[in-house]
Coordinates of N, CA, C and O in Angstrom, one line a residue:
X1 N 24.2 -20.8 -40.9 CA 23.6 -20.3 -39.7 C 22.7 -21.4 -39.2 O 21.9 -22.0 -39.9
X2 N 22.8 -21.6 -37.9 CA 21.9 -22.7 -37.3 C 21.6 -22.5 -35.9 O 22.4 -21.8 -35.2
X3 N 20.5 -23.0 -35.4 CA 20.2 -23.0 -34.0 C 20.6 -24.5 -33.5 O 20.1 -25.4 -34.1
X4 N 21.4 -24.5 -32.5 CA 21.8 -25.8 -31.9 C 21.1 -26.0 -30.6 O 20.9 -25.1 -29.8
X5 N 20.6 -27.2 -30.5 CA 19.9 -27.6 -29.2 C 20.9 -28.4 -28.3 O 21.4 -29.4 -28.7
X6 N 21.2 -27.8 -27.2 CA 22.2 -28.3 -26.3 C 21.6 -29.2 -25.1 O 21.9 -29.0 -24.0
X7 N 20.7 -30.0 -25.5 CA 20.0 -30.9 -24.4 C 21.1 -31.7 -23.7 O 21.0 -31.9 -22.5
X8 N 22.0 -32.3 -24.5 CA 23.0 -33.2 -23.9 C 23.8 -32.5 -22.9 O 24.2 -33.1 -21.8
X9 N 24.2 -31.2 -23.1 CA 25.0 -30.4 -22.1 C 24.2 -30.3 -20.8 O 24.7 -30.5 -19.7
X10 N 22.9 -29.9 -21.0 CA 22.1 -29.7 -19.8 C 21.8 -31.0 -19.1 O 21.7 -31.0 -17.8
X11 N 21.6 -32.1 -19.8 CA 21.4 -33.4 -19.1 C 22.6 -33.7 -18.3 O 22.5 -34.2 -17.2
X12 N 23.8 -33.5 -18.8 CA 25.1 -33.8 -18.1 C 25.2 -32.9 -16.9 O 25.5 -33.4 -15.8
X13 N 24.8 -31.6 -17.0 CA 24.9 -30.7 -15.9 C 23.9 -31.1 -14.8 O 24.2 -30.9 -13.6
X14 N 22.8 -31.6 -15.2 CA 21.7 -32.0 -14.2 C 21.8 -33.5 -13.8 O 21.0 -33.9 -13.0
X15 N 22.8 -34.2 -14.3 CA 23.0 -35.6 -14.1 C 21.7 -36.4 -14.3 O 21.2 -37.2 -13.4
X16 N 21.1 -36.1 -15.4 CA 19.8 -36.7 -15.8 C 19.9 -37.5 -17.1 O 20.7 -37.1 -18.0
X17 N 19.2 -38.6 -17.1 CA 19.3 -39.5 -18.3 C 18.2 -39.0 -19.4 O 17.3 -38.3 -19.0
X18 N 18.4 -39.4 -20.6 CA 17.5 -39.1 -21.7 C 16.1 -39.7 -21.3 O 15.1 -39.1 -21.5
X19 N 16.1 -40.9 -20.7 CA 14.9 -41.6 -20.3 C 14.1 -40.8 -19.3 O 12.9 -40.6 -19.4
X20 N 14.8 -40.3 -18.3 CA 14.2 -39.5 -17.3 C 13.6 -38.2 -17.8 O 12.5 -37.8 -17.5
X21 N 14.4 -37.5 -18.7 CA 13.9 -36.3 -19.3 C 12.6 -36.6 -20.2 O 11.7 -35.8 -20.1
X22 N 12.7 -37.6 -21.0 CA 11.5 -38.0 -21.8 C 10.3 -38.2 -20.9 O 9.2 -37.8 -21.2
X23 N 10.5 -38.9 -19.8 CA 9.3 -39.2 -18.9 C 8.8 -37.9 -18.3 O 7.6 -37.6 -18.2
X24 N 9.7 -37.0 -17.9 CA 9.3 -35.7 -17.3 C 8.6 -34.8 -18.3 O 7.7 -34.1 -17.9
X25 N 9.1 -34.8 -19.5 CA 8.5 -33.9 -20.5 C 7.3 -34.5 -21.2 O 6.4 -33.7 -21.6
X26 N 7.2 -35.8 -21.2 CA 6.0 -36.4 -21.8 C 6.1 -36.7 -23.3 O 5.1 -36.7 -24.0
X27 N 7.4 -36.8 -23.8 CA 7.6 -37.1 -25.2 C 8.5 -38.4 -25.2 O 9.1 -38.8 -24.2
X28 N 8.5 -39.0 -26.4 CA 9.2 -40.2 -26.5 C 10.8 -40.0 -26.5 O 11.2 -38.9 -26.8
X29 N 11.5 -41.1 -26.1 CA 12.9 -41.0 -26.2 C 13.4 -40.7 -27.6 O 14.4 -40.0 -27.8
X30 N 12.7 -41.3 -28.6 CA 13.1 -41.0 -30.0 C 13.0 -39.5 -30.3 O 13.9 -39.0 -31.0
X31 N 12.0 -38.8 -29.8 CA 11.9 -37.4 -30.1 C 12.9 -36.6 -29.4 O 13.4 -35.6 -29.9
X32 N 13.2 -37.0 -28.1 CA 14.3 -36.4 -27.4 C 15.6 -36.5 -28.2 O 16.4 -35.6 -28.4
X33 N 15.9 -37.8 -28.7 CA 17.1 -38.0 -29.5 C 17.1 -37.2 -30.8 O 18.2 -36.7 -31.1
X34 N 16.0 -37.0 -31.4 CA 15.9 -36.2 -32.6 C 16.4 -34.8 -32.3 O 17.1 -34.1 -33.0
X35 N 15.9 -34.2 -31.2 CA 16.2 -32.9 -30.8 C 17.7 -32.8 -30.4 O 18.4 -31.9 -30.8
X36 N 18.1 -33.8 -29.6 CA 19.5 -33.9 -29.1 C 20.5 -34.0 -30.2 O 21.6 -33.4 -30.2
X37 N 20.2 -34.7 -31.3 CA 21.1 -34.9 -32.4 C 21.0 -33.9 -33.5 O 21.7 -34.0 -34.5
X38 N 20.2 -32.9 -33.3 CA 20.1 -31.8 -34.3 C 19.4 -32.1 -35.5 O 19.5 -31.5 -36.5
X39 N 18.5 -33.1 -35.5 CA 17.8 -33.6 -36.6 C 16.4 -32.9 -36.7 O 15.7 -33.1 -37.7
X40 N 16.0 -32.2 -35.7 CA 14.6 -31.6 -35.6 C 14.6 -30.4 -36.5 O 15.5 -29.6 -36.6
X41 N 13.4 -30.3 -37.2 CA 13.2 -29.1 -38.1 C 12.5 -28.0 -37.3 O 12.5 -26.9 -37.7
X42 N 11.9 -28.4 -36.2 CA 11.1 -27.4 -35.4 C 11.0 -28.0 -34.0 O 11.2 -29.2 -33.7
X43 N 10.6 -27.1 -33.0 CA 10.3 -27.5 -31.7 C 9.2 -26.6 -31.2 O 9.2 -25.4 -31.4
X44 N 8.2 -27.3 -30.6 CA 7.0 -26.5 -30.1 C 7.4 -25.7 -28.9 O 8.3 -26.2 -28.1
X45 N 6.9 -24.6 -28.7 CA 7.1 -23.8 -27.6 C 6.7 -24.5 -26.3 O 7.5 -24.5 -25.3
X46 N 5.6 -25.2 -26.4 CA 5.2 -26.0 -25.2 C 6.2 -27.1 -24.8 O 6.4 -27.4 -23.6
X47 N 6.8 -27.7 -25.8 CA 7.8 -28.7 -25.6 C 9.1 -28.1 -25.0 O 9.7 -28.6 -24.0
X48 N 9.5 -27.0 -25.5 CA 10.7 -26.2 -25.0 C 10.4 -25.8 -23.6 O 11.2 -25.9 -22.7
X49 N 9.2 -25.4 -23.3 CA 8.8 -25.0 -22.0 C 8.9 -26.2 -21.0 O 9.4 -26.1 -19.9
X50 N 8.4 -27.3 -21.4 CA 8.5 -28.5 -20.6 C 9.9 -29.0 -20.4 O 10.3 -29.4 -19.3
X51 N 10.7 -28.9 -21.4 CA 12.2 -29.3 -21.3 C 12.8 -28.3 -20.3 O 13.6 -28.8 -19.4
X52 N 12.6 -27.1 -20.4 CA 13.2 -26.1 -19.4 C 12.7 -26.3 -18.0 O 13.5 -26.2 -17.1
X53 N 11.4 -26.7 -17.8 CA 10.9 -26.9 -16.5 C 11.6 -28.2 -15.9 O 12.0 -28.2 -14.8
X54 N 11.7 -29.2 -16.7 CA 12.3 -30.5 -16.3 C 13.8 -30.3 -15.9 O 14.3 -30.9 -15.0
X55 N 14.5 -29.5 -16.7 CA 15.9 -29.2 -16.5 C 16.2 -28.0 -15.6 O 17.4 -27.7 -15.4
X56 N 15.2 -27.3 -15.2 CA 15.3 -26.2 -14.4 C 16.3 -25.2 -15.0 O 17.3 -24.8 -14.4
X57 N 16.0 -24.8 -16.2 CA 16.8 -23.9 -16.9 C 16.0 -22.9 -17.8 O 14.8 -23.0 -17.8
X58 N 16.7 -22.0 -18.5 CA 16.1 -21.0 -19.4 C 16.2 -21.5 -20.8 O 17.2 -22.3 -21.1
X59 N 15.4 -21.1 -21.7 CA 15.5 -21.5 -23.1 C 16.9 -21.2 -23.7 O 17.4 -22.1 -24.5
X60 N 17.5 -20.2 -23.3 CA 18.9 -19.9 -23.8 C 19.9 -20.8 -23.3 O 21.0 -20.9 -23.9
X61 N 19.6 -21.6 -22.3 CA 20.5 -22.7 -21.8 C 20.5 -23.9 -22.8 O 21.4 -24.7 -22.8
X62 N 19.3 -24.0 -23.4 CA 19.1 -25.2 -24.3 C 19.4 -24.8 -25.8 O 19.9 -25.7 -26.5
X63 N 19.0 -23.6 -26.2 CA 19.2 -23.2 -27.6 C 20.4 -22.3 -27.7 O 20.6 -21.4 -26.9
X64 N 21.1 -22.5 -28.8 CA 22.3 -21.7 -29.1 C 22.3 -21.4 -30.6 O 22.1 -22.3 -31.4
X65 N 22.6 -20.1 -31.0 CA 22.7 -19.7 -32.4 C 24.1 -19.7 -32.8 O 24.9 -19.1 -32.1
X66 N 24.4 -20.4 -33.9 CA 25.8 -20.4 -34.4 C 25.7 -19.9 -35.9 O 24.8 -20.1 -36.6
X67 N 26.8 -19.2 -36.3 CA 26.9 -18.7 -37.6 C 27.6 -19.7 -38.6 O 27.8 -19.4 -39.8
X68 N 27.9 -20.9 -38.1 CA 28.6 -21.9 -38.9 C 27.6 -22.5 -39.9 O 26.5 -22.8 -39.7

């Protein structure tokens, strides 16, 4: 069971680069990459809030629960 972070899907839908998202959210590209590649152990609610604001989406658009 895992929670998958679909930042790459939302970036593609919004035609936004990782660099642009990092600038809007105020975190490093390295941290966006960690989230995007599923290597993060946690995500702050404030960071998720900023990502959703930058991508104009809901948390459920970025987070997905899988049973795999």
